[in-house]
mmCIF file with all atom_site columns, C-alpha atoms in Angstrom:
data_model
loop_
_atom_site.group_PDB
_atom_site.id
_atom_site.type_symbol
_atom_site.label_atom_id
_atom_site.label_alt_id
_atom_site.label_comp_id
_atom_site.label_asym_id
_atom_site.label_entity_id
_atom_site.label_seq_id
_atom_site.pdbx_PDB_ins_code
_atom_site.Cartn_x
_atom_site.Cartn_y
_atom_site.Cartn_z
_atom_site.occupancy
_atom_site.B_iso_or_equiv
_atom_site.pdbx_formal_charge
_atom_site.auth_seq_id
_atom_site.auth_comp_id
_atom_site.auth_asym_id
_atom_site.auth_atom_id
_atom_site.pdbx_PDB_model_num
ATOM 1   C CA . UNK C 1 1   ? 142.152 148.088 129.663 1.00 82.00 ? 9   UNK C CA 1
ATOM 2   C CA . UNK C 1 2   ? 141.338 145.425 132.102 1.00 86.00 ? 10  UNK C CA 1
ATOM 3   C CA . UNK C 1 3   ? 143.292 143.768 133.960 1.00 91.00 ? 11  UNK C CA 1
ATOM 4   C CA . UNK C 1 4   ? 142.972 141.184 136.685 1.00 95.00 ? 12  UNK C CA 1
ATOM 5   C CA . UNK C 1 5   ? 145.456 140.459 139.628 1.00 97.00 ? 13  UNK C CA 1
ATOM 6   C CA . UNK C 1 6   ? 145.232 137.444 141.830 1.00 98.00 ? 14  UNK C CA 1
ATOM 7   C CA . UNK C 1 7   ? 147.479 136.713 145.120 1.00 97.00 ? 15  UNK C CA 1
ATOM 8   C CA . UNK C 1 8   ? 149.476 134.994 145.953 1.00 97.00 ? 16  UNK C CA 1
ATOM 9   C CA . UNK C 1 9   ? 151.111 133.715 142.739 1.00 97.00 ? 17  UNK C CA 1
ATOM 10  C CA . UNK C 1 10  ? 151.612 129.973 144.748 1.00 97.00 ? 18  UNK C CA 1
ATOM 11  C CA . UNK C 1 11  ? 150.990 128.521 148.693 1.00 96.00 ? 19  UNK C CA 1
ATOM 12  C CA . UNK C 1 12  ? 152.326 125.593 150.518 1.00 97.00 ? 20  UNK C CA 1
ATOM 13  C CA . UNK C 1 13  ? 150.159 125.199 153.260 1.00 98.00 ? 21  UNK C CA 1
ATOM 14  C CA . UNK C 1 14  ? 149.419 122.833 156.547 1.00 98.00 ? 22  UNK C CA 1
ATOM 15  C CA . UNK C 1 15  ? 146.433 120.639 156.214 1.00 98.00 ? 23  UNK C CA 1
ATOM 16  C CA . UNK C 1 16  ? 143.897 121.987 159.206 1.00 97.00 ? 24  UNK C CA 1
ATOM 17  C CA . UNK C 1 17  ? 145.393 125.646 158.479 1.00 98.00 ? 25  UNK C CA 1
ATOM 18  C CA . UNK C 1 18  ? 143.612 128.615 156.943 1.00 98.00 ? 26  UNK C CA 1
ATOM 19  C CA . UNK C 1 19  ? 143.641 130.131 153.573 1.00 97.00 ? 27  UNK C CA 1
ATOM 20  C CA . UNK C 1 20  ? 142.797 133.293 151.698 1.00 98.00 ? 28  UNK C CA 1
ATOM 21  C CA . UNK C 1 21  ? 142.928 133.989 148.150 1.00 98.00 ? 29  UNK C CA 1
ATOM 22  C CA . UNK C 1 22  ? 142.572 137.059 146.494 1.00 98.00 ? 30  UNK C CA 1
ATOM 23  C CA . UNK C 1 23  ? 141.538 138.591 142.853 1.00 97.00 ? 31  UNK C CA 1
ATOM 24  C CA . UNK C 1 24  ? 141.418 141.880 141.995 1.00 97.00 ? 32  UNK C CA 1
ATOM 25  C CA . UNK C 1 25  ? 139.808 143.431 138.437 1.00 95.00 ? 33  UNK C CA 1
ATOM 26  C CA . UNK C 1 26  ? 140.919 146.940 137.127 1.00 92.00 ? 34  UNK C CA 1
ATOM 27  C CA . UNK C 1 27  ? 139.168 148.999 134.735 1.00 88.00 ? 35  UNK C CA 1
ATOM 28  C CA . UNK C 1 28  ? 135.680 147.476 134.791 1.00 84.00 ? 36  UNK C CA 1
ATOM 29  C CA . UNK C 1 29  ? 133.234 148.238 136.989 1.00 84.00 ? 37  UNK C CA 1
ATOM 30  C CA . UNK C 1 30  ? 130.344 146.105 138.130 1.00 88.00 ? 38  UNK C CA 1
ATOM 31  C CA . UNK C 1 31  ? 131.920 142.985 136.915 1.00 91.00 ? 39  UNK C CA 1
ATOM 32  C CA . UNK C 1 32  ? 130.485 139.170 137.121 1.00 93.00 ? 40  UNK C CA 1
ATOM 33  C CA . UNK C 1 33  ? 133.551 137.428 139.134 1.00 95.00 ? 41  UNK C CA 1
ATOM 34  C CA . UNK C 1 34  ? 133.912 133.955 139.302 1.00 97.00 ? 42  UNK C CA 1
ATOM 35  C CA . UNK C 1 35  ? 136.226 131.342 141.516 1.00 98.00 ? 43  UNK C CA 1
ATOM 36  C CA . UNK C 1 36  ? 137.222 127.976 139.864 1.00 97.00 ? 44  UNK C CA 1
ATOM 37  C CA . UNK C 1 37  ? 139.101 125.191 140.722 1.00 97.00 ? 45  UNK C CA 1
ATOM 38  C CA . UNK C 1 38  ? 141.477 122.545 138.773 1.00 96.00 ? 46  UNK C CA 1
ATOM 39  C CA . UNK C 1 39  ? 142.638 119.747 139.789 1.00 93.00 ? 47  UNK C CA 1
ATOM 40  C CA . UNK C 1 40  ? 146.345 119.085 138.520 1.00 89.00 ? 48  UNK C CA 1
ATOM 41  C CA . UNK C 1 41  ? 145.739 117.905 134.975 1.00 85.00 ? 49  UNK C CA 1
ATOM 42  C CA . UNK C 1 42  ? 142.192 117.970 134.895 1.00 91.00 ? 50  UNK C CA 1
ATOM 43  C CA . UNK C 1 43  ? 139.113 119.919 134.152 1.00 92.00 ? 51  UNK C CA 1
ATOM 44  C CA . UNK C 1 44  ? 137.831 123.261 135.604 1.00 95.00 ? 52  UNK C CA 1
ATOM 45  C CA . UNK C 1 45  ? 135.084 123.892 138.362 1.00 96.00 ? 53  UNK C CA 1
ATOM 46  C CA . UNK C 1 46  ? 132.908 126.433 139.186 1.00 95.00 ? 54  UNK C CA 1
ATOM 47  C CA . UNK C 1 47  ? 133.067 127.008 142.611 1.00 97.00 ? 55  UNK C CA 1
ATOM 48  C CA . UNK C 1 48  ? 131.271 130.378 143.153 1.00 97.00 ? 56  UNK C CA 1
ATOM 49  C CA . UNK C 1 49  ? 130.094 133.482 141.487 1.00 95.00 ? 57  UNK C CA 1
ATOM 50  C CA . UNK C 1 50  ? 128.989 137.211 142.583 1.00 95.00 ? 58  UNK C CA 1
ATOM 51  C CA . UNK C 1 51  ? 127.009 139.301 140.048 1.00 92.00 ? 59  UNK C CA 1
ATOM 52  C CA . UNK C 1 52  ? 127.434 142.178 142.539 1.00 94.00 ? 60  UNK C CA 1
ATOM 53  C CA . UNK C 1 53  ? 129.377 143.531 146.268 1.00 95.00 ? 61  UNK C CA 1
ATOM 54  C CA . UNK C 1 54  ? 128.553 141.472 149.112 1.00 95.00 ? 62  UNK C CA 1
ATOM 55  C CA . UNK C 1 55  ? 126.446 139.273 147.238 1.00 96.00 ? 63  UNK C CA 1
ATOM 56  C CA . UNK C 1 56  ? 128.200 135.393 146.140 1.00 97.00 ? 64  UNK C CA 1
ATOM 57  C CA . UNK C 1 57  ? 126.273 132.082 145.326 1.00 95.00 ? 65  UNK C CA 1
ATOM 58  C CA . UNK C 1 58  ? 128.021 128.833 145.696 1.00 93.00 ? 66  UNK C CA 1
ATOM 59  C CA . UNK C 1 59  ? 128.121 126.379 143.069 1.00 92.00 ? 67  UNK C CA 1
ATOM 60  C CA . UNK C 1 60  ? 129.589 123.525 144.814 1.00 91.00 ? 68  UNK C CA 1
ATOM 61  C CA . UNK C 1 61  ? 130.248 122.810 148.502 1.00 83.00 ? 69  UNK C CA 1
ATOM 62  C CA . UNK C 1 62  ? 134.311 121.788 148.694 1.00 87.00 ? 70  UNK C CA 1
ATOM 63  C CA . UNK C 1 63  ? 134.425 123.438 152.407 1.00 94.00 ? 71  UNK C CA 1
ATOM 64  C CA . UNK C 1 64  ? 135.191 127.013 150.932 1.00 97.00 ? 72  UNK C CA 1
ATOM 65  C CA . UNK C 1 65  ? 133.611 130.039 151.682 1.00 97.00 ? 73  UNK C CA 1
ATOM 66  C CA . UNK C 1 66  ? 133.929 133.450 149.313 1.00 98.00 ? 74  UNK C CA 1
ATOM 67  C CA . UNK C 1 67  ? 133.234 136.983 149.548 1.00 98.00 ? 75  UNK C CA 1
ATOM 68  C CA . UNK C 1 68  ? 133.207 140.208 147.702 1.00 98.00 ? 76  UNK C CA 1
ATOM 69  C CA . UNK C 1 69  ? 133.801 142.885 149.763 1.00 97.00 ? 77  UNK C CA 1
ATOM 70  C CA . UNK C 1 70  ? 134.178 145.882 146.989 1.00 95.00 ? 78  UNK C CA 1
ATOM 71  C CA . UNK C 1 71  ? 133.317 145.957 143.595 1.00 94.00 ? 79  UNK C CA 1
ATOM 72  C CA . UNK C 1 72  ? 136.762 144.897 142.259 1.00 94.00 ? 80  UNK C CA 1
ATOM 73  C CA . UNK C 1 73  ? 137.581 141.978 144.853 1.00 97.00 ? 81  UNK C CA 1
ATOM 74  C CA . UNK C 1 74  ? 136.780 138.389 145.427 1.00 98.00 ? 82  UNK C CA 1
ATOM 75  C CA . UNK C 1 75  ? 138.150 136.217 148.361 1.00 98.00 ? 83  UNK C CA 1
ATOM 76  C CA . UNK C 1 76  ? 138.645 132.801 148.561 1.00 98.00 ? 84  UNK C CA 1
ATOM 77  C CA . UNK C 1 77  ? 139.102 131.457 151.511 1.00 98.00 ? 85  UNK C CA 1
ATOM 78  C CA . UNK C 1 78  ? 138.425 128.337 154.412 1.00 97.00 ? 86  UNK C CA 1
ATOM 79  C CA . UNK C 1 79  ? 139.430 128.246 158.030 1.00 97.00 ? 87  UNK C CA 1
ATOM 80  C CA . UNK C 1 80  ? 140.830 124.826 157.736 1.00 97.00 ? 88  UNK C CA 1
ATOM 81  C CA . UNK C 1 81  ? 142.254 123.039 154.405 1.00 97.00 ? 89  UNK C CA 1
ATOM 82  C CA . UNK C 1 82  ? 142.079 119.626 153.681 1.00 97.00 ? 90  UNK C CA 1
ATOM 83  C CA . UNK C 1 83  ? 144.694 117.703 151.034 1.00 96.00 ? 91  UNK C CA 1
ATOM 84  C CA . UNK C 1 84  ? 141.807 117.871 148.534 1.00 95.00 ? 92  UNK C CA 1
ATOM 85  C CA . UNK C 1 85  ? 142.355 121.708 148.378 1.00 97.00 ? 93  UNK C CA 1
ATOM 86  C CA . UNK C 1 86  ? 145.221 121.610 146.025 1.00 97.00 ? 94  UNK C CA 1
ATOM 87  C CA . UNK C 1 87  ? 144.860 122.897 142.808 1.00 96.00 ? 95  UNK C CA 1
ATOM 88  C CA . UNK C 1 88  ? 144.920 125.906 140.739 1.00 97.00 ? 96  UNK C CA 1
ATOM 89  C CA . UNK C 1 89  ? 142.563 128.389 141.610 1.00 98.00 ? 97  UNK C CA 1
ATOM 90  C CA . UNK C 1 90  ? 141.523 130.582 138.793 1.00 97.00 ? 98  UNK C CA 1
ATOM 91  C CA . UNK C 1 91  ? 139.339 133.853 139.013 1.00 98.00 ? 99  UNK C CA 1
ATOM 92  C CA . UNK C 1 92  ? 137.669 135.371 136.131 1.00 97.00 ? 100 UNK C CA 1
ATOM 93  C CA . UNK C 1 93  ? 135.690 138.338 135.346 1.00 95.00 ? 101 UNK C CA 1
ATOM 94  C CA . UNK C 1 94  ? 132.713 138.964 133.063 1.00 91.00 ? 102 UNK C CA 1
ATOM 95  C CA . UNK C 1 95  ? 131.496 142.294 131.636 1.00 80.00 ? 103 UNK C CA 1
ATOM 96  C CA . UNK C 1 96  ? 127.546 142.140 131.584 1.00 74.00 ? 104 UNK C CA 1
ATOM 97  C CA . UNK C 1 97  ? 125.923 140.769 128.443 1.00 74.00 ? 105 UNK C CA 1
ATOM 98  C CA . UNK C 1 98  ? 129.467 139.556 126.980 1.00 75.00 ? 106 UNK C CA 1
ATOM 99  C CA . UNK C 1 99  ? 129.432 136.157 128.176 1.00 86.00 ? 107 UNK C CA 1
ATOM 100 C CA . UNK C 1 100 ? 133.202 135.276 127.890 1.00 92.00 ? 108 UNK C CA 1
ATOM 101 C CA . UNK C 1 101 ? 134.891 135.113 131.052 1.00 94.00 ? 109 UNK C CA 1
ATOM 102 C CA . UNK C 1 102 ? 138.721 136.627 131.212 1.00 95.00 ? 110 UNK C CA 1
ATOM 103 C CA . UNK C 1 103 ? 140.591 134.385 133.437 1.00 97.00 ? 111 UNK C CA 1
ATOM 104 C CA . UNK C 1 104 ? 143.968 135.707 135.810 1.00 97.00 ? 112 UNK C CA 1
ATOM 105 C CA . UNK C 1 105 ? 146.823 134.305 136.055 1.00 97.00 ? 113 UNK C CA 1
ATOM 106 C CA . UNK C 1 106 ? 145.663 131.592 138.939 1.00 97.00 ? 114 UNK C CA 1
ATOM 107 C CA . UNK C 1 107 ? 147.297 130.305 142.457 1.00 97.00 ? 115 UNK C CA 1
ATOM 108 C CA . UNK C 1 108 ? 149.097 127.214 142.890 1.00 97.00 ? 116 UNK C CA 1
ATOM 109 C CA . UNK C 1 109 ? 147.831 125.865 146.167 1.00 97.00 ? 117 UNK C CA 1
ATOM 110 C CA . UNK C 1 110 ? 149.652 122.880 147.860 1.00 97.00 ? 118 UNK C CA 1
ATOM 111 C CA . UNK C 1 111 ? 148.229 121.426 150.920 1.00 97.00 ? 119 UNK C CA 1
ATOM 112 C CA . UNK C 1 112 ? 150.756 118.993 152.736 1.00 96.00 ? 120 UNK C CA 1
ATOM 113 C CA . UNK V 2 1   ? 121.211 119.384 134.344 1.00 82.00 ? 1   UNK V CA 1
ATOM 114 C CA . UNK V 2 2   ? 123.586 120.402 131.734 1.00 90.00 ? 2   UNK V CA 1
ATOM 115 C CA . UNK V 2 3   ? 126.999 118.804 130.852 1.00 94.00 ? 3   UNK V CA 1
ATOM 116 C CA . UNK V 2 4   ? 129.855 118.660 127.999 1.00 97.00 ? 4   UNK V CA 1
ATOM 117 C CA . UNK V 2 5   ? 131.855 115.772 126.626 1.00 97.00 ? 5   UNK V CA 1
ATOM 118 C CA . UNK V 2 6   ? 135.216 116.295 125.084 1.00 98.00 ? 6   UNK V CA 1
ATOM 119 C CA . UNK V 2 7   ? 135.900 112.619 123.613 1.00 97.00 ? 7   UNK V CA 1
ATOM 120 C CA . UNK V 2 8   ? 138.969 112.834 122.828 1.00 97.00 ? 8   UNK V CA 1
ATOM 121 C CA . UNK V 2 9   ? 141.874 113.076 125.980 1.00 97.00 ? 9   UNK V CA 1
ATOM 122 C CA . UNK V 2 10  ? 144.650 113.749 123.602 1.00 98.00 ? 10  UNK V CA 1
ATOM 123 C CA . UNK V 2 11  ? 145.162 114.015 119.792 1.00 98.00 ? 11  UNK V CA 1
ATOM 124 C CA . UNK V 2 12  ? 148.328 114.424 117.862 1.00 98.00 ? 12  UNK V CA 1
ATOM 125 C CA . UNK V 2 13  ? 148.761 115.905 114.562 1.00 97.00 ? 13  UNK V CA 1
ATOM 126 C CA . UNK V 2 14  ? 151.965 116.804 112.526 1.00 97.00 ? 14  UNK V CA 1
ATOM 127 C CA . UNK V 2 15  ? 152.232 120.609 111.659 1.00 97.00 ? 15  UNK V CA 1
ATOM 128 C CA . UNK V 2 16  ? 150.628 121.897 108.807 1.00 97.00 ? 16  UNK V CA 1
ATOM 129 C CA . UNK V 2 17  ? 147.409 119.300 108.870 1.00 97.00 ? 17  UNK V CA 1
ATOM 130 C CA . UNK V 2 18  ? 143.861 120.320 110.154 1.00 97.00 ? 18  UNK V CA 1
ATOM 131 C CA . UNK V 2 19  ? 142.677 120.141 113.420 1.00 97.00 ? 19  UNK V CA 1
ATOM 132 C CA . UNK V 2 20  ? 139.647 119.241 114.529 1.00 98.00 ? 20  UNK V CA 1
ATOM 133 C CA . UNK V 2 21  ? 138.652 119.049 118.487 1.00 98.00 ? 21  UNK V CA 1
ATOM 134 C CA . UNK V 2 22  ? 135.592 117.217 119.248 1.00 98.00 ? 22  UNK V CA 1
ATOM 135 C CA . UNK V 2 23  ? 133.017 118.915 121.954 1.00 98.00 ? 23  UNK V CA 1
ATOM 136 C CA . UNK V 2 24  ? 129.251 117.745 122.386 1.00 98.00 ? 24  UNK V CA 1
ATOM 137 C CA . UNK V 2 25  ? 126.819 118.723 124.915 1.00 96.00 ? 25  UNK V CA 1
ATOM 138 C CA . UNK V 2 26  ? 123.569 118.129 126.723 1.00 95.00 ? 26  UNK V CA 1
ATOM 139 C CA . UNK V 2 27  ? 121.497 120.779 127.720 1.00 91.00 ? 27  UNK V CA 1
ATOM 140 C CA . UNK V 2 28  ? 117.537 121.178 126.835 1.00 85.00 ? 28  UNK V CA 1
ATOM 141 C CA . UNK V 2 29  ? 117.607 124.577 125.744 1.00 86.00 ? 29  UNK V CA 1
ATOM 142 C CA . UNK V 2 30  ? 119.733 126.972 124.046 1.00 87.00 ? 30  UNK V CA 1
ATOM 143 C CA . UNK V 2 31  ? 123.318 127.154 125.190 1.00 91.00 ? 31  UNK V CA 1
ATOM 144 C CA . UNK V 2 32  ? 125.976 129.407 125.150 1.00 94.00 ? 32  UNK V CA 1
ATOM 145 C CA . UNK V 2 33  ? 129.059 127.769 124.086 1.00 96.00 ? 33  UNK V CA 1
ATOM 146 C CA . UNK V 2 34  ? 132.522 128.398 124.555 1.00 97.00 ? 34  UNK V CA 1
ATOM 147 C CA . UNK V 2 35  ? 136.026 127.290 123.560 1.00 98.00 ? 35  UNK V CA 1
ATOM 148 C CA . UNK V 2 36  ? 139.163 128.322 125.541 1.00 98.00 ? 36  UNK V CA 1
ATOM 149 C CA . UNK V 2 37  ? 142.919 127.179 125.840 1.00 97.00 ? 37  UNK V CA 1
ATOM 150 C CA . UNK V 2 38  ? 145.427 126.604 128.388 1.00 97.00 ? 38  UNK V CA 1
ATOM 151 C CA . UNK V 2 39  ? 149.053 126.509 127.816 1.00 96.00 ? 39  UNK V CA 1
ATOM 152 C CA . UNK V 2 40  ? 151.481 124.520 129.987 1.00 92.00 ? 40  UNK V CA 1
ATOM 153 C CA . UNK V 2 41  ? 151.422 126.191 133.242 1.00 90.00 ? 41  UNK V CA 1
ATOM 154 C CA . UNK V 2 42  ? 149.204 128.704 132.353 1.00 93.00 ? 42  UNK V CA 1
ATOM 155 C CA . UNK V 2 43  ? 145.769 130.131 132.900 1.00 95.00 ? 43  UNK V CA 1
ATOM 156 C CA . UNK V 2 44  ? 142.954 130.307 130.222 1.00 96.00 ? 44  UNK V CA 1
ATOM 157 C CA . UNK V 2 45  ? 142.281 132.062 127.587 1.00 96.00 ? 45  UNK V CA 1
ATOM 158 C CA . UNK V 2 46  ? 138.963 132.617 125.418 1.00 96.00 ? 46  UNK V CA 1
ATOM 159 C CA . UNK V 2 47  ? 139.129 131.452 121.795 1.00 97.00 ? 47  UNK V CA 1
ATOM 160 C CA . UNK V 2 48  ? 135.516 131.966 120.542 1.00 96.00 ? 48  UNK V CA 1
ATOM 161 C CA . UNK V 2 49  ? 131.833 131.735 121.834 1.00 95.00 ? 49  UNK V CA 1
ATOM 162 C CA . UNK V 2 50  ? 128.377 130.721 120.001 1.00 95.00 ? 50  UNK V CA 1
ATOM 163 C CA . UNK V 2 51  ? 125.676 133.099 121.593 1.00 92.00 ? 51  UNK V CA 1
ATOM 164 C CA . UNK V 2 52  ? 123.202 132.564 118.788 1.00 89.00 ? 52  UNK V CA 1
ATOM 165 C CA . UNK V 2 53  ? 123.153 133.489 114.826 1.00 89.00 ? 53  UNK V CA 1
ATOM 166 C CA . UNK V 2 54  ? 125.536 132.257 111.975 1.00 91.00 ? 54  UNK V CA 1
ATOM 167 C CA . UNK V 2 55  ? 126.610 128.403 113.079 1.00 93.00 ? 55  UNK V CA 1
ATOM 168 C CA . UNK V 2 56  ? 129.888 129.232 112.140 1.00 97.00 ? 56  UNK V CA 1
ATOM 169 C CA . UNK V 2 57  ? 132.055 131.255 114.634 1.00 97.00 ? 57  UNK V CA 1
ATOM 170 C CA . UNK V 2 58  ? 135.080 132.514 114.392 1.00 97.00 ? 58  UNK V CA 1
ATOM 171 C CA . UNK V 2 59  ? 137.914 133.405 117.172 1.00 96.00 ? 59  UNK V CA 1
ATOM 172 C CA . UNK V 2 60  ? 141.071 134.478 117.968 1.00 94.00 ? 60  UNK V CA 1
ATOM 173 C CA . UNK V 2 61  ? 144.554 132.537 116.852 1.00 92.00 ? 61  UNK V CA 1
ATOM 174 C CA . UNK V 2 62  ? 142.871 131.399 113.428 1.00 95.00 ? 62  UNK V CA 1
ATOM 175 C CA . UNK V 2 63  ? 140.450 128.957 115.156 1.00 97.00 ? 63  UNK V CA 1
ATOM 176 C CA . UNK V 2 64  ? 136.852 128.201 114.252 1.00 98.00 ? 64  UNK V CA 1
ATOM 177 C CA . UNK V 2 65  ? 134.329 126.675 115.567 1.00 98.00 ? 65  UNK V CA 1
ATOM 178 C CA . UNK V 2 66  ? 130.956 125.454 114.258 1.00 97.00 ? 66  UNK V CA 1
ATOM 179 C CA . UNK V 2 67  ? 127.406 124.931 116.466 1.00 96.00 ? 67  UNK V CA 1
ATOM 180 C CA . UNK V 2 68  ? 125.345 122.195 115.157 1.00 96.00 ? 68  UNK V CA 1
ATOM 181 C CA . UNK V 2 69  ? 122.047 121.876 116.849 1.00 93.00 ? 69  UNK V CA 1
ATOM 182 C CA . UNK V 2 70  ? 121.178 118.712 115.220 1.00 93.00 ? 70  UNK V CA 1
ATOM 183 C CA . UNK V 2 71  ? 123.885 116.476 116.614 1.00 94.00 ? 71  UNK V CA 1
ATOM 184 C CA . UNK V 2 72  ? 124.658 118.882 119.857 1.00 95.00 ? 72  UNK V CA 1
ATOM 185 C CA . UNK V 2 73  ? 128.139 119.369 118.985 1.00 97.00 ? 73  UNK V CA 1
ATOM 186 C CA . UNK V 2 74  ? 130.173 122.707 118.739 1.00 98.00 ? 74  UNK V CA 1
ATOM 187 C CA . UNK V 2 75  ? 133.684 121.110 116.783 1.00 98.00 ? 75  UNK V CA 1
ATOM 188 C CA . UNK V 2 76  ? 137.026 123.524 116.853 1.00 98.00 ? 76  UNK V CA 1
ATOM 189 C CA . UNK V 2 77  ? 138.794 123.736 113.775 1.00 98.00 ? 77  UNK V CA 1
ATOM 190 C CA . UNK V 2 78  ? 141.718 125.358 112.353 1.00 98.00 ? 78  UNK V CA 1
ATOM 191 C CA . UNK V 2 79  ? 143.859 124.831 109.186 1.00 96.00 ? 79  UNK V CA 1
ATOM 192 C CA . UNK V 2 80  ? 146.210 124.047 109.370 1.00 96.00 ? 80  UNK V CA 1
ATOM 193 C CA . UNK V 2 81  ? 147.861 123.324 112.729 1.00 97.00 ? 81  UNK V CA 1
ATOM 194 C CA . UNK V 2 82  ? 151.052 124.843 114.140 1.00 96.00 ? 82  UNK V CA 1
ATOM 195 C CA . UNK V 2 83  ? 153.513 123.550 116.650 1.00 96.00 ? 83  UNK V CA 1
ATOM 196 C CA . UNK V 2 84  ? 152.235 126.618 118.734 1.00 96.00 ? 84  UNK V CA 1
ATOM 197 C CA . UNK V 2 85  ? 148.707 125.166 118.718 1.00 97.00 ? 85  UNK V CA 1
ATOM 198 C CA . UNK V 2 86  ? 149.967 122.841 121.093 1.00 97.00 ? 86  UNK V CA 1
ATOM 199 C CA . UNK V 2 87  ? 147.748 123.111 124.544 1.00 97.00 ? 87  UNK V CA 1
ATOM 200 C CA . UNK V 2 88  ? 144.989 121.971 126.366 1.00 97.00 ? 88  UNK V CA 1
ATOM 201 C CA . UNK V 2 89  ? 141.832 123.063 124.628 1.00 98.00 ? 89  UNK V CA 1
ATOM 202 C CA . UNK V 2 90  ? 138.768 123.079 126.717 1.00 98.00 ? 90  UNK V CA 1
ATOM 203 C CA . UNK V 2 91  ? 134.782 123.332 126.225 1.00 98.00 ? 91  UNK V CA 1
ATOM 204 C CA . UNK V 2 92  ? 132.274 125.119 128.129 1.00 97.00 ? 92  UNK V CA 1
ATOM 205 C CA . UNK V 2 93  ? 129.114 125.634 128.263 1.00 95.00 ? 93  UNK V CA 1
ATOM 206 C CA . UNK V 2 94  ? 126.594 128.207 129.865 1.00 92.00 ? 94  UNK V CA 1
ATOM 207 C CA . UNK V 2 95  ? 122.629 127.448 130.044 1.00 83.00 ? 95  UNK V CA 1
ATOM 208 C CA . UNK V 2 96  ? 121.422 131.059 128.059 1.00 73.00 ? 96  UNK V CA 1
ATOM 209 C CA . UNK V 2 97  ? 119.758 133.413 129.784 1.00 65.00 ? 97  UNK V CA 1
ATOM 210 C CA . UNK V 2 98  ? 121.202 134.923 133.073 1.00 64.00 ? 98  UNK V CA 1
ATOM 211 C CA . UNK V 2 99  ? 122.222 131.517 134.755 1.00 74.00 ? 99  UNK V CA 1
ATOM 212 C CA . UNK V 2 100 ? 126.148 132.230 135.480 1.00 87.00 ? 100 UNK V CA 1
ATOM 213 C CA . UNK V 2 101 ? 127.045 128.476 135.600 1.00 89.00 ? 101 UNK V CA 1
ATOM 214 C CA . UNK V 2 102 ? 129.730 127.759 133.472 1.00 92.00 ? 102 UNK V CA 1
ATOM 215 C CA . UNK V 2 103 ? 130.182 123.467 132.814 1.00 94.00 ? 103 UNK V CA 1
ATOM 216 C CA . UNK V 2 104 ? 133.635 123.229 131.032 1.00 96.00 ? 104 UNK V CA 1
ATOM 217 C CA . UNK V 2 105 ? 134.610 119.523 129.688 1.00 97.00 ? 105 UNK V CA 1
ATOM 218 C CA . UNK V 2 106 ? 137.505 117.425 130.570 1.00 97.00 ? 106 UNK V CA 1
ATOM 219 C CA . UNK V 2 107 ? 139.475 119.015 127.799 1.00 97.00 ? 107 UNK V CA 1
ATOM 220 C CA . UNK V 2 108 ? 141.577 117.646 125.155 1.00 98.00 ? 108 UNK V CA 1
ATOM 221 C CA . UNK V 2 109 ? 145.289 117.745 125.265 1.00 97.00 ? 109 UNK V CA 1
ATOM 222 C CA . UNK V 2 110 ? 146.916 118.729 121.623 1.00 98.00 ? 110 UNK V CA 1
ATOM 223 C CA . UNK V 2 111 ? 150.079 118.099 120.337 1.00 98.00 ? 111 UNK V CA 1
ATOM 224 C CA . UNK V 2 112 ? 151.290 118.796 117.362 1.00 97.00 ? 112 UNK V CA 1
ATOM 225 C CA . UNK V 2 113 ? 154.452 117.751 116.318 1.00 96.00 ? 113 UNK V CA 1
ATOM 226 C CA . UNK V 2 114 ? 156.909 120.201 113.987 1.00 91.00 ? 114 UNK V CA 1
#
């Protein structure tokens, strides 16, 4: 069975500080991977997607970047956090040809 | 461009009643449509999808949805509703054919009273 992990579970960071969030998929080779952001009580905004190692596509510009250093790992980062980065960050995977996405438990980020 | 509209921000009904959550979309070609559920404080869970074929699709937790091309809708249904169905429901659209971009509606918060 496939499992998806995200780390950390929660973060409290200062404006202007760097950030790195991680996501790991186990039990599935070569999945499509996705990052989403959700403001408190809001909808989900797709940020990035990756269909293969080393290849990441940006969907929306929010002063964030993403990388896929390994087949099972997806990293979201920024060098300088803004207040507007606060929210719930979700990683998701999709099996090739499956269409539906399966979400990780998420990371809650508070920027002060 | 693609978009999803969930016109009802909040729906309240009594346990045992039938529920129907509305979703309409805008996309010029064949859409892939999904419903997801988010329980308070949790992540999203996949409920069901429409890709092609039968316009009524069944999913997990006793939910089903009907795809209506004529009015660009994909409404979620369940009967009877249970108090444990209380959650936020999101409709989502992906442009067909390896688009990879998933667009979500704003969600409908469902409250089922015992």
